[in-house]
């Protein structure tokens, strides 16, 4: 299954944000274990670099982000993605719309985000991390 992972889910893991850490870690582990084919939009990497500088030194930031490239496939941003994101009036936030456009480019099944309400206009169904975890929990 292919899923685009939103920046906030990755941030939960990288900076240990509670109370979201455990479920976000599980989503990343599903990607690491190749249960989910995880994707990140290219701008997620640059956004993370900017934010992580508050928590880590430059070398650590680079190492962390290089590690993400071993786990996730990166979806490029092109002119068409940008135009569609800027023209789409269903979204209040262009960045969220760009996440959806990148998900569309990668033909993902779901976008995983803690801000599902921000993706009301999305063509791709969105799941919160707990919903993803529930999909892969053994039901006895």
Steps between C-alpha positions, in 0.01 A plus 500: 500500500629844405463791744626857502610592851436862599774709660330511840515120540873490428558796734325315782761227473804721447435728798307259724173695502254361750229384505548415132836324513399135535254488211721708271795271582288202405415657162870564431581142610241365255683695230843385621379138499355547147149414614408842364680657205549840658540821303604848602447809289831666413401815686458294817877452507572872471230586754645244742851637456379847591305380806758249624768769530323602822565153645823375339824637360547520122693174472234314699224652285670383182557149641138473615365608163736272310366218718147585393607457137582138585145443627276707274467559129506870416238654273634784288322829469454638152340804346168323448483390868563859603244647260229257606575571867483874452180483295316255726258703711378197695809524723572785739869404512699471177756274673229245589371510144855446374519192723187369329638579154819312584290210625310504174829496304612193697160333464468448876197340660503725808656810649598452864469816706403614846308786338238307307263800519749704294454255212122522465541598133739214428445260212697244702351359821689604814564295810631596842793292630273311743279394208803370310613308808154348536512377140808291577415382851426128532138449582454188709 
